[in-house]
Amino acid sequence: MSASDTAAPVEGASSPPPDNPPGRGGLADLSEADRQRAAALRRMRLVATSLLVIAAIIFVATLHRDGWLGYVNATAEAAMVGAIADWFAVTALFRHPLGIPIPHTALVPRKKDVFAKSLEDFVVGHFLTGDAARERYLAVGASKRVGQWLSNPATSEKVVAEVARMGGRGLAAVRPQDVQEIVEGSLLPRLMSEPISPLAGQLLEQVARDRVHQRLVDILLAEAHLWLLDNPRTFMAIVAERAPTWAPSWVNNIVTDRVHTEALKWVRDVRENPDHRVRLAVDQLVADLGRDLQEDPATMAKAEAMKEVLLTHPQTGETVLALWEVLRSTLQRSLEDEDGQLRRRLVAESVHFGQRLIDDEELRTRVDERVADVIASVVATYGRELAPVISQVIARWDGKEAAQRIELHVGRDLQFIRINGTIVGGLAGFIIHALSQLAL
């Protein structure tokens, strides 16, 4: 027996240890990390085998010697027994020792599918659980790290650039016919089946409380004031058409001019006074309409009829599609413009959010809790579906490949069993020999 035996590529066909190092005569697609593992495995095999060879040499050299050499001989003999026994145990996991098909050896090649299923169940039961995933995520403190990352403007620019790139691709991938199918096949039929009046009523009530509609009133008043200033003759002509025919024209001119002046004054008063009677009347009108849309059957029926007319009109789908195309093209241009307002705003908001994550512990806690809940839910729901990847991958390996791949990762540590067996066997032999000498 020589140390070179440890590198023999023949599976289990040479003297102990006949191990076939992964990557030699076996796996051909080893990564650099796997090559390093294979080299470490060969070194540890050499160490374990060298101890066996040394014990054998000492045993032969001290055979039939008395005195203290007898103790050495007994120690070496027991060390050989321990080394060979543990070599057999380690080798039997992956192949038949010496190539002999001894029962209950080559366990990994023969039972790889059973081991894979057991490993799958172990991973599912102890790792792919909602509680384990949630606990692990919360222990990482991810939100603070993300905050430190995003608070750097350069990093936020990279994030926004990547989001913009992916968003642009996503928008470009949406086909008009897909949007049309969604609008006409899902959106419009769903809106037809859902009553619109309660929702519209609640919306108008909220609008009335917040006086949001006054912005629209301001726009209308501004346009009316501008029209009156730019079109006095048109206004007076409209008023003159309704003047009495029996009145002298000079009287009608004075009246229409005064009406124009008063109309300008009235519009200006309504614009400048937020509590003007007209504004308050509009507030009440919006509030009453919101209430009627929720409580008055006649108003509700009219709203539903208007909705049906609007949604069934052929132009509605085309209008929605046209609006989508305008929105998409606008978003695409904004996302592609590195110096545009949208990109700058996104970067600023990203930096601000990152700084808030750093400074606001309560915000970090809320973010972590919500993300942890999502992760736990995903793992609990889909963990069992992900785990079969383990058994499926191992099932594709043949027995020899499975043994080599597993040995590549755990074989180095298993060599310490052989080393410890040699040492412990030697100590046991020494003690037994000593006790036998004392008994004699």
Short mmCIF file of C-alpha atoms in Angstrom, two decimals:
data_model
loop_
_atom_site.label_atom_id
_atom_site.label_comp_id
_atom_site.label_asym_id
_atom_site.label_seq_id
_atom_site.Cartn_x
_atom_site.Cartn_y
_atom_site.Cartn_z
CA MET A 1 0.00 0.00 0.00
CA SER A 2 1.22 3.51 -0.81
CA ALA A 3 -0.04 7.06 -0.43
CA SER A 4 -0.63 7.20 -4.17
CA ASP A 5 -3.50 4.79 -3.67
CA THR A 6 -5.58 7.65 -2.34
CA ALA A 7 -5.70 9.27 -5.76
CA ALA A 8 -6.67 6.14 -7.69
CA PRO A 9 -9.59 6.91 -10.01
CA VAL A 10 -10.95 3.38 -9.94
CA GLU A 11 -14.05 3.25 -7.77
CA GLY A 12 -13.53 1.06 -4.74
CA ALA A 13 -11.10 -1.29 -6.58
CA SER A 14 -7.79 -0.61 -4.83
CA SER A 15 -6.46 -1.09 -1.34
CA PRO A 16 -7.77 1.18 1.40
CA PRO A 17 -8.75 3.87 0.81
CA PRO A 18 -9.90 3.22 -2.78
CA ASP A 19 -11.84 6.49 -2.95
CA ASN A 20 -12.47 8.04 -6.38
CA PRO A 21 -11.84 11.77 -5.99
CA PRO A 22 -14.62 13.81 -7.51
CA GLY A 23 -13.43 15.53 -10.63
CA ARG A 24 -11.08 12.67 -11.65
CA GLY A 25 -12.74 10.14 -13.90
CA GLY A 26 -16.11 11.40 -12.65
CA LEU A 27 -17.50 14.94 -12.79
CA ALA A 28 -16.22 16.96 -15.71
CA ASP A 29 -18.04 20.24 -15.07
CA LEU A 30 -16.41 21.27 -11.81
CA SER A 31 -16.35 24.95 -10.93
CA GLU A 32 -13.29 26.58 -9.47
CA ALA A 33 -14.75 26.25 -5.96
CA ASP A 34 -15.41 22.54 -6.58
CA ARG A 35 -11.84 22.05 -7.79
CA GLN A 36 -10.60 23.56 -4.56
CA ARG A 37 -12.88 21.24 -2.59
CA ALA A 38 -11.57 18.25 -4.55
CA ALA A 39 -7.98 19.26 -3.83
CA ALA A 40 -8.75 19.67 -0.11
CA LEU A 41 -10.45 16.26 -0.11
CA ARG A 42 -7.40 14.61 -1.68
CA ARG A 43 -5.11 16.21 0.90
CA MET A 44 -7.20 14.99 3.82
CA ARG A 45 -7.40 11.50 2.30
CA LEU A 46 -3.63 11.50 2.05
CA VAL A 47 -3.33 12.48 5.71
CA ALA A 48 -5.78 9.79 6.87
CA THR A 49 -4.18 7.11 4.69
CA SER A 50 -0.70 8.14 5.78
CA LEU A 51 -1.65 7.55 9.41
CA LEU A 52 -2.84 4.05 8.46
CA VAL A 53 0.40 3.35 6.59
CA ILE A 54 2.49 4.63 9.51
CA ALA A 55 0.53 2.44 11.94
CA ALA A 56 1.06 -0.58 9.66
CA ILE A 57 4.81 0.06 9.39
CA ILE A 58 5.13 0.43 13.16
CA PHE A 59 3.10 -2.73 13.68
CA VAL A 60 5.35 -4.75 11.38
CA ALA A 61 8.50 -3.24 12.86
CA THR A 62 7.51 -4.07 16.45
CA LEU A 63 5.91 -7.46 15.82
CA HIS A 64 6.76 -10.08 18.49
CA ARG A 65 8.61 -7.53 20.63
CA ASP A 66 8.30 -7.35 24.38
CA GLY A 67 8.70 -4.57 26.88
CA TRP A 68 7.78 -1.09 25.91
CA LEU A 69 7.83 -2.09 22.23
CA GLY A 70 4.95 -4.39 23.04
CA TYR A 71 2.92 -1.39 24.03
CA VAL A 72 3.88 0.30 20.76
CA ASN A 73 2.91 -2.81 18.81
CA ALA A 74 -0.48 -3.08 20.51
CA THR A 75 -1.12 0.61 19.94
CA ALA A 76 -0.23 0.34 16.24
CA GLU A 77 -2.33 -2.79 15.81
CA ALA A 78 -5.42 -1.19 17.33
CA ALA A 79 -4.78 2.00 15.36
CA MET A 80 -4.80 -0.04 12.13
CA VAL A 81 -8.05 -1.70 13.14
CA GLY A 82 -9.67 1.64 13.94
CA ALA A 83 -8.36 3.23 10.73
CA ILE A 84 -9.58 0.37 8.53
CA ALA A 85 -12.96 0.21 10.27
CA ASP A 86 -13.58 3.92 9.85
CA TRP A 87 -12.26 3.86 6.28
CA PHE A 88 -14.84 1.17 5.59
CA ALA A 89 -17.60 3.23 7.23
CA VAL A 90 -16.75 6.40 5.29
CA THR A 91 -16.24 4.63 1.97
CA ALA A 92 -19.44 2.60 2.35
CA LEU A 93 -21.44 5.80 2.20
CA PHE A 94 -20.40 6.48 -1.38
CA ARG A 95 -19.29 3.18 -2.96
CA HIS A 96 -18.63 -0.52 -2.35
CA PRO A 97 -15.35 -0.84 -0.42
CA LEU A 98 -12.76 -2.67 -2.56
CA GLY A 99 -15.44 -3.00 -5.23
CA ILE A 100 -17.11 -5.82 -3.30
CA PRO A 101 -20.94 -5.50 -3.26
CA ILE A 102 -21.24 -5.91 0.49
CA PRO A 103 -24.82 -5.40 1.74
CA HIS A 104 -25.66 -1.95 3.09
CA THR A 105 -22.75 -0.24 1.32
CA ALA A 106 -22.80 2.38 -1.47
CA LEU A 107 -25.68 3.95 0.40
CA VAL A 108 -25.76 7.27 -1.45
CA PRO A 109 -25.86 5.80 -4.99
CA ARG A 110 -28.48 3.24 -4.01
CA LYS A 111 -30.71 5.49 -1.91
CA LYS A 112 -30.09 8.92 -3.38
CA ASP A 113 -33.79 9.41 -4.16
CA VAL A 114 -34.76 8.48 -0.60
CA PHE A 115 -32.12 10.85 0.79
CA ALA A 116 -33.29 13.59 -1.59
CA LYS A 117 -36.89 13.23 -0.41
CA SER A 118 -35.78 13.25 3.23
CA LEU A 119 -33.67 16.35 2.59
CA GLU A 120 -36.62 17.98 0.86
CA ASP A 121 -38.89 17.27 3.84
CA PHE A 122 -36.22 18.54 6.22
CA VAL A 123 -35.82 21.81 4.31
CA VAL A 124 -39.58 22.32 4.10
CA GLY A 125 -40.09 21.53 7.77
CA HIS A 126 -37.28 23.65 9.17
CA PHE A 127 -36.33 26.30 6.61
CA LEU A 128 -39.17 26.95 4.17
CA THR A 129 -41.65 27.94 6.86
CA GLY A 130 -43.32 31.31 7.24
CA ASP A 131 -42.07 31.78 10.80
CA ALA A 132 -38.47 30.89 9.93
CA ALA A 133 -38.43 33.20 6.91
CA ARG A 134 -40.01 36.02 8.89
CA GLU A 135 -37.61 35.64 11.81
CA ARG A 136 -34.60 35.55 9.51
CA TYR A 137 -35.69 38.65 7.59
CA LEU A 138 -36.34 40.66 10.76
CA ALA A 139 -32.92 39.68 12.12
CA VAL A 140 -31.18 41.14 9.07
CA GLY A 141 -32.42 44.71 9.57
CA ALA A 142 -32.89 45.11 5.84
CA SER A 143 -34.79 48.41 5.91
CA LYS A 144 -31.93 50.31 7.54
CA ARG A 145 -29.46 48.89 5.03
CA VAL A 146 -31.77 49.87 2.20
CA GLY A 147 -32.06 53.33 3.71
CA GLN A 148 -28.29 53.74 3.86
CA TRP A 149 -28.11 52.54 0.28
CA LEU A 150 -30.83 54.81 -1.10
CA SER A 151 -29.73 57.90 0.84
CA ASN A 152 -26.70 58.06 -1.43
CA PRO A 153 -27.78 60.14 -4.48
CA ALA A 154 -25.49 58.19 -6.80
CA THR A 155 -27.08 54.92 -5.71
CA SER A 156 -30.59 56.31 -6.05
CA GLU A 157 -29.75 57.49 -9.56
CA LYS A 158 -28.69 53.96 -10.47
CA VAL A 159 -31.88 52.52 -8.96
CA VAL A 160 -34.07 55.03 -10.79
CA ALA A 161 -32.17 54.42 -14.03
CA GLU A 162 -32.77 50.67 -13.73
CA VAL A 163 -36.43 51.17 -12.84
CA ALA A 164 -36.79 53.54 -15.79
CA ARG A 165 -35.15 51.04 -18.12
CA MET A 166 -37.38 48.19 -16.98
CA GLY A 167 -40.45 50.42 -16.97
CA GLY A 168 -39.74 51.58 -20.51
CA ARG A 169 -39.36 48.01 -21.69
CA GLY A 170 -42.55 47.01 -19.92
CA LEU A 171 -44.52 49.85 -21.48
CA ALA A 172 -43.11 49.07 -24.93
CA ALA A 173 -44.11 45.42 -24.55
CA VAL A 174 -47.78 46.25 -23.99
CA ARG A 175 -49.57 45.91 -27.33
CA PRO A 176 -52.56 48.14 -28.17
CA GLN A 177 -54.68 45.08 -28.95
CA ASP A 178 -53.94 43.72 -25.47
CA VAL A 179 -55.14 46.95 -23.89
CA GLN A 180 -58.21 46.92 -26.11
CA GLU A 181 -59.02 43.35 -25.09
CA ILE A 182 -58.70 44.25 -21.41
CA VAL A 183 -60.84 47.38 -21.79
CA GLU A 184 -63.58 45.82 -23.89
CA GLY A 185 -63.41 42.31 -22.45
CA SER A 186 -62.97 43.05 -18.75
CA LEU A 187 -63.01 46.70 -17.73
CA LEU A 188 -66.15 47.95 -19.47
CA PRO A 189 -68.25 44.82 -18.68
CA ARG A 190 -67.18 45.04 -15.04
CA LEU A 191 -68.15 48.71 -14.90
CA MET A 192 -71.48 47.84 -16.50
CA SER A 193 -72.22 45.26 -13.80
CA GLU A 194 -71.22 47.49 -10.89
CA PRO A 195 -73.63 50.25 -9.72
CA ILE A 196 -71.97 53.61 -10.24
CA SER A 197 -74.30 55.88 -8.31
CA PRO A 198 -73.26 54.94 -4.72
CA LEU A 199 -69.59 55.36 -5.55
CA ALA A 200 -70.20 58.62 -7.40
CA GLY A 201 -72.33 59.87 -4.52
CA GLN A 202 -69.65 59.13 -1.93
CA LEU A 203 -67.07 60.80 -4.14
CA LEU A 204 -69.19 63.94 -4.55
CA GLU A 205 -69.84 64.11 -0.80
CA GLN A 206 -66.11 64.04 -0.15
CA VAL A 207 -65.56 66.62 -2.89
CA ALA A 208 -68.18 68.87 -1.27
CA ARG A 209 -66.59 68.53 2.17
CA ASP A 210 -63.13 69.36 0.83
CA ARG A 211 -64.50 71.99 -1.60
CA VAL A 212 -62.33 70.49 -4.32
CA HIS A 213 -64.93 71.49 -6.91
CA GLN A 214 -64.18 75.15 -6.20
CA ARG A 215 -61.03 74.79 -8.27
CA LEU A 216 -63.23 73.99 -11.25
CA VAL A 217 -65.44 76.94 -10.35
CA ASP A 218 -62.34 79.16 -10.30
CA ILE A 219 -61.37 77.98 -13.78
CA LEU A 220 -64.87 78.62 -15.15
CA LEU A 221 -65.04 82.07 -13.56
CA ALA A 222 -61.61 82.98 -14.90
CA GLU A 223 -62.62 81.94 -18.40
CA ALA A 224 -65.93 83.81 -18.12
CA HIS A 225 -64.19 86.97 -16.91
CA LEU A 226 -61.67 86.78 -19.73
CA TRP A 227 -64.44 86.25 -22.31
CA LEU A 228 -66.40 89.24 -21.02
CA LEU A 229 -63.30 91.42 -21.27
CA ASP A 230 -62.44 90.25 -24.78
CA ASN A 231 -65.96 90.13 -26.23
CA PRO A 232 -67.97 93.12 -24.95
CA ARG A 233 -69.72 93.69 -28.30
CA THR A 234 -70.80 90.07 -28.55
CA PHE A 235 -72.16 90.15 -25.01
CA MET A 236 -74.06 93.40 -25.58
CA ALA A 237 -75.43 92.10 -28.87
CA ILE A 238 -76.82 89.04 -27.09
CA VAL A 239 -78.43 91.24 -24.43
CA ALA A 240 -79.76 93.68 -27.06
CA GLU A 241 -81.55 90.84 -28.84
CA ARG A 242 -83.73 90.48 -25.76
CA ALA A 243 -84.36 94.22 -25.30
CA PRO A 244 -87.88 95.62 -25.93
CA THR A 245 -88.39 96.59 -29.56
CA TRP A 246 -90.35 99.68 -28.59
CA ALA A 247 -87.44 101.18 -26.56
CA PRO A 248 -85.18 103.71 -28.31
CA SER A 249 -81.82 102.29 -29.42
CA TRP A 250 -79.86 104.78 -27.33
CA VAL A 251 -81.67 103.53 -24.22
CA ASN A 252 -80.92 99.90 -25.12
CA ASN A 253 -77.26 100.79 -25.62
CA ILE A 254 -77.06 102.35 -22.17
CA VAL A 255 -78.78 99.32 -20.62
CA THR A 256 -76.62 96.71 -22.39
CA ASP A 257 -73.44 98.59 -21.51
CA ARG A 258 -74.52 98.72 -17.87
CA VAL A 259 -75.40 95.01 -17.90
CA HIS A 260 -71.93 94.21 -19.27
CA THR A 261 -70.31 96.30 -16.54
CA GLU A 262 -72.40 94.63 -13.83
CA ALA A 263 -71.67 91.18 -15.23
CA LEU A 264 -67.94 91.86 -15.05
CA LYS A 265 -68.30 93.14 -11.50
CA TRP A 266 -70.40 90.13 -10.49
CA VAL A 267 -67.94 87.61 -11.92
CA ARG A 268 -65.06 89.43 -10.23
CA ASP A 269 -66.88 89.39 -6.88
CA VAL A 270 -67.54 85.66 -7.14
CA ARG A 271 -63.88 85.02 -8.04
CA GLU A 272 -62.48 87.05 -5.16
CA ASN A 273 -64.91 86.05 -2.40
CA PRO A 274 -64.53 82.38 -1.33
CA ASP A 275 -67.77 82.63 0.67
CA HIS A 276 -69.85 84.25 -2.06
CA ARG A 277 -73.47 83.14 -2.24
CA VAL A 278 -72.87 81.59 -5.64
CA ARG A 279 -69.99 79.50 -4.34
CA LEU A 280 -72.03 78.40 -1.33
CA ALA A 281 -74.90 77.51 -3.65
CA VAL A 282 -72.55 75.38 -5.75
CA ASP A 283 -71.32 73.68 -2.56
CA GLN A 284 -74.88 72.84 -1.63
CA LEU A 285 -75.66 71.64 -5.15
CA VAL A 286 -72.72 69.23 -5.15
CA ALA A 287 -73.57 67.97 -1.65
CA ASP A 288 -77.24 67.45 -2.57
CA LEU A 289 -76.29 65.60 -5.74
CA GLY A 290 -73.94 63.35 -3.78
CA ARG A 291 -76.69 62.53 -1.30
CA ASP A 292 -79.30 61.93 -4.01
CA LEU A 293 -76.96 59.56 -5.86
CA GLN A 294 -76.92 57.39 -2.74
CA GLU A 295 -80.50 57.78 -1.51
CA ASP A 296 -82.85 58.99 -4.25
CA PRO A 297 -84.01 56.13 -6.54
CA ALA A 298 -84.83 58.48 -9.42
CA THR A 299 -81.40 60.12 -9.37
CA MET A 300 -79.72 56.75 -9.03
CA ALA A 301 -81.65 55.39 -12.01
CA LYS A 302 -80.67 58.40 -14.13
CA ALA A 303 -77.01 57.93 -13.20
CA GLU A 304 -77.10 54.25 -14.13
CA ALA A 305 -78.81 55.06 -17.44
CA MET A 306 -76.15 57.66 -18.23
CA LYS A 307 -73.45 55.14 -17.36
CA GLU A 308 -74.95 52.55 -19.67
CA VAL A 309 -75.18 55.01 -22.56
CA LEU A 310 -71.59 56.10 -22.03
CA LEU A 311 -70.10 52.62 -21.68
CA THR A 312 -71.97 51.13 -24.62
CA HIS A 313 -71.01 53.93 -26.98
CA PRO A 314 -68.54 52.66 -29.63
CA GLN A 315 -66.32 55.66 -29.09
CA THR A 316 -65.73 54.87 -25.41
CA GLY A 317 -63.33 51.98 -25.99
CA GLU A 318 -61.47 53.90 -28.67
CA THR A 319 -61.17 56.91 -26.37
CA VAL A 320 -59.77 54.80 -23.53
CA LEU A 321 -57.27 53.21 -25.91
CA ALA A 322 -56.24 56.61 -27.26
CA LEU A 323 -55.78 57.91 -23.72
CA TRP A 324 -53.62 54.89 -22.91
CA GLU A 325 -51.43 55.49 -25.95
CA VAL A 326 -50.94 59.13 -24.96
CA LEU A 327 -50.15 58.13 -21.39
CA ARG A 328 -47.73 55.41 -22.47
CA SER A 329 -45.82 57.60 -24.91
CA THR A 330 -45.62 60.40 -22.33
CA LEU A 331 -44.32 58.03 -19.67
CA GLN A 332 -41.79 56.48 -22.03
CA ARG A 333 -40.38 59.86 -23.01
CA SER A 334 -40.23 60.96 -19.39
CA LEU A 335 -38.50 57.75 -18.30
CA GLU A 336 -35.95 57.97 -21.10
CA ASP A 337 -35.06 61.60 -20.36
CA GLU A 338 -32.22 61.41 -17.82
CA ASP A 339 -32.47 65.14 -17.08
CA GLY A 340 -36.26 65.22 -17.16
CA GLN A 341 -38.49 66.32 -14.32
CA LEU A 342 -39.80 62.80 -13.66
CA ARG A 343 -36.36 61.20 -13.29
CA ARG A 344 -35.12 64.04 -11.07
CA ARG A 345 -38.22 63.80 -8.90
CA LEU A 346 -37.88 60.04 -8.56
CA VAL A 347 -34.22 60.38 -7.51
CA ALA A 348 -35.09 63.07 -4.97
CA GLU A 349 -37.92 60.99 -3.52
CA SER A 350 -35.69 57.92 -3.38
CA VAL A 351 -32.98 59.80 -1.47
CA HIS A 352 -35.58 61.31 0.86
CA PHE A 353 -37.15 57.93 1.54
CA GLY A 354 -33.73 56.41 2.24
CA GLN A 355 -32.95 59.15 4.75
CA ARG A 356 -36.30 58.62 6.44
CA LEU A 357 -35.54 54.92 6.79
CA ILE A 358 -32.30 55.84 8.55
CA ASP A 359 -33.79 58.46 10.88
CA ASP A 360 -37.27 57.11 11.59
CA GLU A 361 -37.18 53.92 13.64
CA GLU A 362 -40.97 53.63 13.64
CA LEU A 363 -41.02 53.74 9.83
CA ARG A 364 -38.31 51.09 9.66
CA THR A 365 -40.30 48.87 11.98
CA ARG A 366 -43.46 49.24 9.90
CA VAL A 367 -41.60 48.54 6.67
CA ASP A 368 -39.81 45.52 8.13
CA GLU A 369 -43.02 44.11 9.57
CA ARG A 370 -44.93 44.45 6.32
CA VAL A 371 -42.15 43.02 4.18
CA ALA A 372 -41.69 40.18 6.68
CA ASP A 373 -45.41 39.41 6.50
CA VAL A 374 -45.24 39.27 2.70
CA ILE A 375 -42.17 37.03 2.74
CA ALA A 376 -43.72 34.74 5.35
CA SER A 377 -46.91 34.49 3.31
CA VAL A 378 -45.04 33.71 0.09
CA VAL A 379 -42.84 31.09 1.76
CA ALA A 380 -45.77 29.49 3.57
CA THR A 381 -47.79 29.39 0.33
CA TYR A 382 -45.14 28.37 -2.17
CA GLY A 383 -42.38 26.83 -0.05
CA ARG A 384 -43.71 23.32 -0.53
CA GLU A 385 -43.73 23.91 -4.30
CA LEU A 386 -40.12 25.16 -4.31
CA ALA A 387 -38.67 22.32 -2.26
CA PRO A 388 -39.16 19.58 -4.91
CA VAL A 389 -36.35 21.24 -6.85
CA ILE A 390 -33.98 19.38 -4.50
CA SER A 391 -35.31 15.92 -5.29
CA GLN A 392 -35.80 16.73 -8.98
CA VAL A 393 -32.19 17.82 -9.44
CA ILE A 394 -30.80 14.83 -7.53
CA ALA A 395 -33.12 12.51 -9.47
CA ARG A 396 -31.42 13.63 -12.70
CA TRP A 397 -28.05 12.49 -11.38
CA ASP A 398 -27.05 8.87 -11.70
CA GLY A 399 -25.93 7.11 -8.54
CA LYS A 400 -22.23 7.63 -9.16
CA GLU A 401 -22.62 11.34 -9.92
CA ALA A 402 -24.78 11.88 -6.84
CA ALA A 403 -22.18 10.17 -4.64
CA GLN A 404 -19.35 12.22 -6.14
CA ARG A 405 -21.17 15.54 -5.81
CA ILE A 406 -22.14 14.92 -2.19
CA GLU A 407 -18.70 13.56 -1.30
CA LEU A 408 -17.17 16.66 -2.84
CA HIS A 409 -18.90 18.81 -0.24
CA VAL A 410 -18.71 16.63 2.88
CA GLY A 411 -15.89 14.19 2.11
CA ARG A 412 -13.10 16.36 3.52
CA ASP A 413 -14.78 16.52 6.93
CA LEU A 414 -15.50 12.79 6.83
CA GLN A 415 -11.77 12.11 6.61
CA PHE A 416 -11.49 13.36 10.18
CA ILE A 417 -13.57 10.34 11.19
CA ARG A 418 -10.80 8.15 9.76
CA ILE A 419 -8.13 10.21 11.52
CA ASN A 420 -10.00 10.10 14.82
CA GLY A 421 -10.61 6.37 14.40
CA THR A 422 -6.87 5.80 14.00
CA ILE A 423 -6.02 7.85 17.08
CA VAL A 424 -8.82 6.53 19.28
CA GLY A 425 -8.10 2.95 18.17
CA GLY A 426 -4.44 3.37 19.08
CA LEU A 427 -5.29 4.74 22.52
CA ALA A 428 -7.76 1.92 23.10
CA GLY A 429 -5.11 -0.64 22.09
CA PHE A 430 -2.57 0.91 24.43
CA ILE A 431 -5.02 0.86 27.37
CA ILE A 432 -6.16 -2.71 26.69
CA HIS A 433 -2.56 -3.92 26.43
CA ALA A 434 -1.68 -2.12 29.65
CA LEU A 435 -4.61 -3.65 31.50
CA SER A 436 -3.75 -7.10 30.20
CA GLN A 437 -0.18 -6.70 31.43
CA LEU A 438 -1.39 -5.63 34.85
CA ALA A 439 -3.71 -8.61 35.00
CA LEU A 440 -0.83 -10.94 34.27
#
